[in-house]
Coordinates of C-alpha atoms and ligand atoms in Angstrom, one line a residue:
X532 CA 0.0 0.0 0.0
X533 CA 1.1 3.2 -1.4
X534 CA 0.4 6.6 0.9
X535 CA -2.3 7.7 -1.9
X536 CA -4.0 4.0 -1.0
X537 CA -3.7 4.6 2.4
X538 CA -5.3 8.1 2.1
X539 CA -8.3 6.8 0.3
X540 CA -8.9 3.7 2.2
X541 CA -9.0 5.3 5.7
X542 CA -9.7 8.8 5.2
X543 CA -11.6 9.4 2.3
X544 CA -15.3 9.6 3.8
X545 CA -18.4 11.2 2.7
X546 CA -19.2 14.9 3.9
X547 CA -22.2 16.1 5.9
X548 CA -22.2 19.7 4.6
X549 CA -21.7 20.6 1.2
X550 CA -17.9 20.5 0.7
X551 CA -17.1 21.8 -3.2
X552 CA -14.4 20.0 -2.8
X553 CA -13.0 17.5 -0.5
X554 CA -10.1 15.0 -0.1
X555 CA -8.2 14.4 -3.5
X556 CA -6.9 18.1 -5.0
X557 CA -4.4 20.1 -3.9
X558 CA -7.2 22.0 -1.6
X559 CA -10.0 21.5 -0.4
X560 CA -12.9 24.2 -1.6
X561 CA -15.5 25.0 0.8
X562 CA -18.6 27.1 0.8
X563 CA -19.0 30.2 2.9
X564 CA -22.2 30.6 5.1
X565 CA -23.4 34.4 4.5
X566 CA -23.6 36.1 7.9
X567 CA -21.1 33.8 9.6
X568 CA -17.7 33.8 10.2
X569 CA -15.2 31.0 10.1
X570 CA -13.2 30.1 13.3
X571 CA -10.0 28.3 13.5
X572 CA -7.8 26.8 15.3
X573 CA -4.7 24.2 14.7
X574 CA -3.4 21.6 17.7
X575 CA -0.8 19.1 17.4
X576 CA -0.5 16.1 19.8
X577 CA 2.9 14.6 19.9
X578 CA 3.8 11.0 21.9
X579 CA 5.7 11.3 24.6
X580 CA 4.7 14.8 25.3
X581 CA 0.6 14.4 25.4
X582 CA -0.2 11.1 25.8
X583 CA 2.3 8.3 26.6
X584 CA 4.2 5.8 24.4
X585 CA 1.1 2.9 24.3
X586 CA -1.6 4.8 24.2
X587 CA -4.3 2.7 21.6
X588 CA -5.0 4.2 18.3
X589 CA -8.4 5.1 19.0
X590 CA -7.8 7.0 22.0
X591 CA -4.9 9.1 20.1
X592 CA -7.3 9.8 17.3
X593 CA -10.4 10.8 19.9
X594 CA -8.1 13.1 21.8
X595 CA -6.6 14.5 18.5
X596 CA -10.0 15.7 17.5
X597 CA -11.5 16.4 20.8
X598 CA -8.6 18.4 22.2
X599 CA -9.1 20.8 19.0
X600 CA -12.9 20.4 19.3
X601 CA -12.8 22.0 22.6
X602 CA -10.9 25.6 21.3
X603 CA -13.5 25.3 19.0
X604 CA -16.2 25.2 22.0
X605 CA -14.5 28.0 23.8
X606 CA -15.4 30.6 20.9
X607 CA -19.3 29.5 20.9
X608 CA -18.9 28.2 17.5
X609 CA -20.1 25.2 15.3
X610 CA -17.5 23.1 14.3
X611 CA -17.5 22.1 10.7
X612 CA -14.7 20.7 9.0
X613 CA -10.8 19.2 9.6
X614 CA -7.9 18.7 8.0
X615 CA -5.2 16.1 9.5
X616 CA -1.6 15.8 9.5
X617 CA -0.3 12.8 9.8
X618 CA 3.6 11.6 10.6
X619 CA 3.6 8.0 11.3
X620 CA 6.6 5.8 12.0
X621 CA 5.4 3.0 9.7
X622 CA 2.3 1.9 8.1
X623 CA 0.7 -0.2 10.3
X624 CA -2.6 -1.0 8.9
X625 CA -4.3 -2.7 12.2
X626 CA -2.9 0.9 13.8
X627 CA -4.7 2.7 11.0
X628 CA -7.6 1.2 10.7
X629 CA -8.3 1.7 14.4
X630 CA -7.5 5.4 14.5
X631 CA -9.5 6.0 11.5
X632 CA -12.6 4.2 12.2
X633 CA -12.4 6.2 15.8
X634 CA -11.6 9.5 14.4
X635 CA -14.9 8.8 12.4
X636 CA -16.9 7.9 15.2
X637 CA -16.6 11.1 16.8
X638 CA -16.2 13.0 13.8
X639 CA -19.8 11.6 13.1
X640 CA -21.1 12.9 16.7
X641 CA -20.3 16.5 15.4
X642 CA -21.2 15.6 12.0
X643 CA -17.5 17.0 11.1
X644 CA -16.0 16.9 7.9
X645 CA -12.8 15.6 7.1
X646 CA -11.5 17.5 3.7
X647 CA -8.2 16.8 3.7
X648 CA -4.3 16.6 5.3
X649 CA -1.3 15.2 4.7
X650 CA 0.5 11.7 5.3
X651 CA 4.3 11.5 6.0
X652 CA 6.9 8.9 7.7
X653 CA 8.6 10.2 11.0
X654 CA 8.1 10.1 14.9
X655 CA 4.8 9.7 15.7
X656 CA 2.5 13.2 15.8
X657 CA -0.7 13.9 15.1
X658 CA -2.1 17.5 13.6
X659 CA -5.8 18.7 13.0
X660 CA -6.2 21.6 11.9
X661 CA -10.2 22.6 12.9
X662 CA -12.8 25.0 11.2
X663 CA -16.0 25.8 12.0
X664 CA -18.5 28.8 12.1
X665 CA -19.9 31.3 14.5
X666 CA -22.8 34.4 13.6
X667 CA -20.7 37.3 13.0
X668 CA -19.6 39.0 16.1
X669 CA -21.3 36.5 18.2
X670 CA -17.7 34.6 19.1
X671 CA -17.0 34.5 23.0
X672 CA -13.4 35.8 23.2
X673 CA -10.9 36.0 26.1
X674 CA -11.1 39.6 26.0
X675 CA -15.4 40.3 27.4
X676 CA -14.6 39.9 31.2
X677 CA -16.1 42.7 33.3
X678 CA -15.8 43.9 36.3
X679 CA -18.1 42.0 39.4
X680 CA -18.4 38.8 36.7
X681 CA -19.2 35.8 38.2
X682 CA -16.5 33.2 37.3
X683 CA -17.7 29.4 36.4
X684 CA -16.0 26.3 35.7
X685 CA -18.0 22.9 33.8
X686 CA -18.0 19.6 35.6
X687 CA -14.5 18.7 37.3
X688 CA -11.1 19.6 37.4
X689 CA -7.4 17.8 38.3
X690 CA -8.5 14.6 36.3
X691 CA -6.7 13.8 33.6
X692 CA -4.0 15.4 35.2
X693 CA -4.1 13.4 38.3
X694 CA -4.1 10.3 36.2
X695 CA -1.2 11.6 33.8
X696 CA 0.8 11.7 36.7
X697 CA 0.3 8.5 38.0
X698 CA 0.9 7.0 35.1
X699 CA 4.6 8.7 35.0
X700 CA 5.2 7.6 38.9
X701 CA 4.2 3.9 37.4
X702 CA 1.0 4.0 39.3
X703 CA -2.4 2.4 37.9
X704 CA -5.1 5.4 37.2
X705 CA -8.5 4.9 38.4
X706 CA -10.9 4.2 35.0
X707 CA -12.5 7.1 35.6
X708 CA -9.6 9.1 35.4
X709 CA -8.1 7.6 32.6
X710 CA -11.4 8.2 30.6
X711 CA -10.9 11.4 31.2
X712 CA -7.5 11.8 29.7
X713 CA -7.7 9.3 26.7
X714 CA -11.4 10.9 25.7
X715 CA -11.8 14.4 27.3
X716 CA -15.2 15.9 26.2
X717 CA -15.5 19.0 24.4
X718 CA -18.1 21.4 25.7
X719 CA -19.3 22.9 21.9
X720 CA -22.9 22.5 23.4
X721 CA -22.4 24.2 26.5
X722 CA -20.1 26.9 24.9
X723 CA -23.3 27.4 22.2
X724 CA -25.6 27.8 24.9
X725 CA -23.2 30.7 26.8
X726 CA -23.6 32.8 23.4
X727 CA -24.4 35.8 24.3
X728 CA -24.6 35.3 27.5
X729 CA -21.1 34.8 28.9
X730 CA -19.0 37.9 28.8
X731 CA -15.6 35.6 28.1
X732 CA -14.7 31.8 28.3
X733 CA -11.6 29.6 27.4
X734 CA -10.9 26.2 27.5
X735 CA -9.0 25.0 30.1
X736 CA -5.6 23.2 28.6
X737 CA -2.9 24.3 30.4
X738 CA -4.8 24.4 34.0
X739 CA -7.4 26.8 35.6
X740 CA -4.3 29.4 37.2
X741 CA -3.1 29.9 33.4
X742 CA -5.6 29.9 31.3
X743 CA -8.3 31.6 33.6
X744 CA -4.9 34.2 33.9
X745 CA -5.8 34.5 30.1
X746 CA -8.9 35.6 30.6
X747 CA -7.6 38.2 33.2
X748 CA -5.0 39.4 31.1
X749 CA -7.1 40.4 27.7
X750 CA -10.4 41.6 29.5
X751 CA -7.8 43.8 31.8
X752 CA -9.1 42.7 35.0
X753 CA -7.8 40.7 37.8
X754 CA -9.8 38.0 39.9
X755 CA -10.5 36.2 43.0
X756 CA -11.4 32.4 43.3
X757 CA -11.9 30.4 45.9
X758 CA -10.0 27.2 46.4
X759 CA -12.6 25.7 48.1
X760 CA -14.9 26.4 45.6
X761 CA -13.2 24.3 42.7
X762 CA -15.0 21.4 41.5
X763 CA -13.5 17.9 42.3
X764 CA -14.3 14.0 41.5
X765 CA -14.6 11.4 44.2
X766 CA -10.4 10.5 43.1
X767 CA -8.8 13.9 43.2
X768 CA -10.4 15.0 46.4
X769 CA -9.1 12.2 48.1
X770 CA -5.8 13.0 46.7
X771 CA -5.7 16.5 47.8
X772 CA -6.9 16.1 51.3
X773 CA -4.0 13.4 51.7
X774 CA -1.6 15.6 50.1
X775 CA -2.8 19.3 50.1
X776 CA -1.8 19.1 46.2
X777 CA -3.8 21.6 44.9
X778 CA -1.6 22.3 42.1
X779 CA -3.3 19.3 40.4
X780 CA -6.5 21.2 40.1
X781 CA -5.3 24.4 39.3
X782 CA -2.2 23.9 37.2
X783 CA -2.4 20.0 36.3
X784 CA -3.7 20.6 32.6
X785 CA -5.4 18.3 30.1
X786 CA -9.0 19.5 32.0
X787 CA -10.8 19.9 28.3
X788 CA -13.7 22.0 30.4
X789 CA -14.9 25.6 30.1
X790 CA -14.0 28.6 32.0
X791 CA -16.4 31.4 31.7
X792 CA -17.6 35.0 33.4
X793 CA -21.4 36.0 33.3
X794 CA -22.8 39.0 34.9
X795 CA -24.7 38.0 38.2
X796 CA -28.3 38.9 36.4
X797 CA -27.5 34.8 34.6
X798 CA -27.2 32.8 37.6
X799 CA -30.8 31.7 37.2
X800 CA -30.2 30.7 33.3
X801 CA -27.5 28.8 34.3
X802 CA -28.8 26.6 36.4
X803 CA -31.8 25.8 33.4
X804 CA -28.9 25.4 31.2
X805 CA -26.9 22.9 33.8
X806 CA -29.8 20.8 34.2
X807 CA -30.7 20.8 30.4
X808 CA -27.2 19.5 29.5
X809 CA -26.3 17.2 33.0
X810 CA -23.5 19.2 33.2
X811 CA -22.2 20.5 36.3
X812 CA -21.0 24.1 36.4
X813 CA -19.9 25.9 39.4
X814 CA -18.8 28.9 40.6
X815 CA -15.7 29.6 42.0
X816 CA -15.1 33.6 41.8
X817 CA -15.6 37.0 40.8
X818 CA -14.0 39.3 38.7
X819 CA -12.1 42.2 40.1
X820 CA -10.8 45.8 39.5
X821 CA -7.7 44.9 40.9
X822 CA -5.1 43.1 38.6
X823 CA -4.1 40.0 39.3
X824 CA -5.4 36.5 40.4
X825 CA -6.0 36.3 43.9
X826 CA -6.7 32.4 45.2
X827 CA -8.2 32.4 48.2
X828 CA -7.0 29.7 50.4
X829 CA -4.0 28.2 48.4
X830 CA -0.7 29.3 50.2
X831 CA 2.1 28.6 47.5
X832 CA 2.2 28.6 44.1
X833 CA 1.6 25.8 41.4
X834 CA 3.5 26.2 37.9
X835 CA 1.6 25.7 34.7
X836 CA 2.7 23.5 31.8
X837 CA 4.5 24.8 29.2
X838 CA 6.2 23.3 26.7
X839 CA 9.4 25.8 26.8
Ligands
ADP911 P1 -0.2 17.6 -2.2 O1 1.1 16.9 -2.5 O2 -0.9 18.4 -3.2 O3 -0.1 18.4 -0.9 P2 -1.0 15.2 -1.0 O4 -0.4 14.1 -1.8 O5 -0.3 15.5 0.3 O6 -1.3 16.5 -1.8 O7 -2.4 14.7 -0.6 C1 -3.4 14.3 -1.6 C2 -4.8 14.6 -1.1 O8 -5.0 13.8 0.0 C3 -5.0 16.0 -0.7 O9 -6.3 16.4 -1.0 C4 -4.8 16.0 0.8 O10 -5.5 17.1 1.4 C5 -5.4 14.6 1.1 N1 -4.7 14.0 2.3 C6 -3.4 13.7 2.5 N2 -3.2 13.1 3.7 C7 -4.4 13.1 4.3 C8 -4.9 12.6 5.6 N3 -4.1 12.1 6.5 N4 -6.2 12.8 5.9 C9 -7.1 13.3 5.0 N5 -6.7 13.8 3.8 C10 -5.4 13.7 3.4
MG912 MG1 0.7 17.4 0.9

């Protein structure tokens, strides 16, 4: 099998929306929607660095897609189409078949198309590059925060990231947390419902301290959480009150949920929404005049990942 066989056996599907043009030219063509505007966004995941050496192929393909799903979510939009770059160390048809029949699945679930990409030998990585729509000027940004915002986080954090590093000490991860890293969720239908309602949301990647410090930064406002106030499973709370670790649900990373500010007059359409979706969401602070992040409770600091 040649890499143009390869191309059309596992990722040559059919389309949901109308694509002009899909996998097979040197672009792909698609069709504008008129009072929309495209979103974007690009995320690589690379072994070794965000998921470990034996990681199945389906669970590398769902968190390729989800992981770039969820930046998606965070802007309010409707996610539409993907390209994927693919380096792979040999062609291993069992491997492929697997990722590509998973990458489908959940492709399906957003009816996402996949228009094209590109397929080359080298150390295992995985890019998608996602597009999808938003109504024009309707995108929730980092930069909306105001002043006296309430501050919300979805379901739990310290997960995945509690999981990831038991993994690395040679520890066994709880399912449940190791769900939660292989297959994080994206929260496109929460983040659709916070349309015009939320004054700013991100996705929280790196860990609630930096990415929430995003929010701070662009809106030019500071904030005050509570530690108490953060959202836990059953696993990490036990961990934490054995250890005091808070730093692996505030800079841990890997959380996939939203972070999100709302003026105080929503508290009542939140809960609606909460119960309409079965997701949790929770408060956990306000937004402040005074710059800075202020946590409540937490007396040292954690540091955030970053890759340099
Ligand atoms: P070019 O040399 O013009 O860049 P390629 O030979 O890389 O084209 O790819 C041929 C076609 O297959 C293109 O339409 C490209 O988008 C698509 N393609 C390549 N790799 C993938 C992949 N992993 N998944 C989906 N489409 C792919
Ligand atoms: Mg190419």
């Amino acid at each position: 099998m040649n890499e143009f066989k390869l191309i059309e056996r596992y990722f040559n599907w059919a389309c949901y929306h109308s694509v002009s043009l899909g996998v097979g030219d040197d672009c792909a063509i698609i069709d504008a929607t008129p009072n929309t505007q495209i979103v974007t966004s690009v995320d690589t995941l690379i072994e070794g660095v965000h998921f470990p050496k034996n990681t199945s192929a389906a669970d590398i393909a769902y968190k390729a897609l989800a992981v770039n799903l969820s930046d998606l979510a965070a802007m309010g939009a409707t996610p539409k189409y993907f390209t994927l770059a693919l380096t792979l160390p040999e062609l291993n048809e069992a491997w492929l078949s697997e990722f590509s029949d998973a990458l489908k699945q959940l492709a399906g679930e957003y009816q996402l198309d996949l228009i094209g990409g590109d397929t080359t030998k080298g150390a295992l990585s995985i890019t998608i590059n996602i597009i999808g729509e938003v109504e024009t000027g309707k995108a929730l940004l980092r930069s909306g925060a105001e002043v006296d915002d309430l501050i919300y986080v979805s379901n739990t954090l310290g997960d995945a990231a509690y999981a990831w590093q038991q993994i690395e000490q040679g520890d066994t991860p709880s399912d449940f947390c190791l769900e939660r890293f292989n297959r994080p969720t994206a929260r496109v239908g929460l983040a659709q419902a916070l349309v015009g309602m939320a004054n700013a949301c991100i996705d929280l990647s790196d860990g609630l301290e930096q990415d929430l410090s995003h929010i701070l930064k662009h809106s030019k406002v500071g904030a005050t959480i509570n530690i108490d106030a953060i959202p836990l499973s059953d696993p990490v709370s036990v961990y934490i009150n054995t250890t005091q670790d808070w730093c692996i649900a505030l800079a841990g990373g890997d959380d996939y949920e939203l972070c999100f500010t709302v003026p105080k007059t929503y508290v009542e359409a939140l809960k609606t929404i909460e119960k309409n979706l079965g997701i949790a969401l929770t408060k956990i602070g306000v937004i402040t005049k005074d710059l800075g992040l202020d946590i409540k409770g937490l007396n040292k600091t954690c540091a955030s990942y970053q890759h340099f």
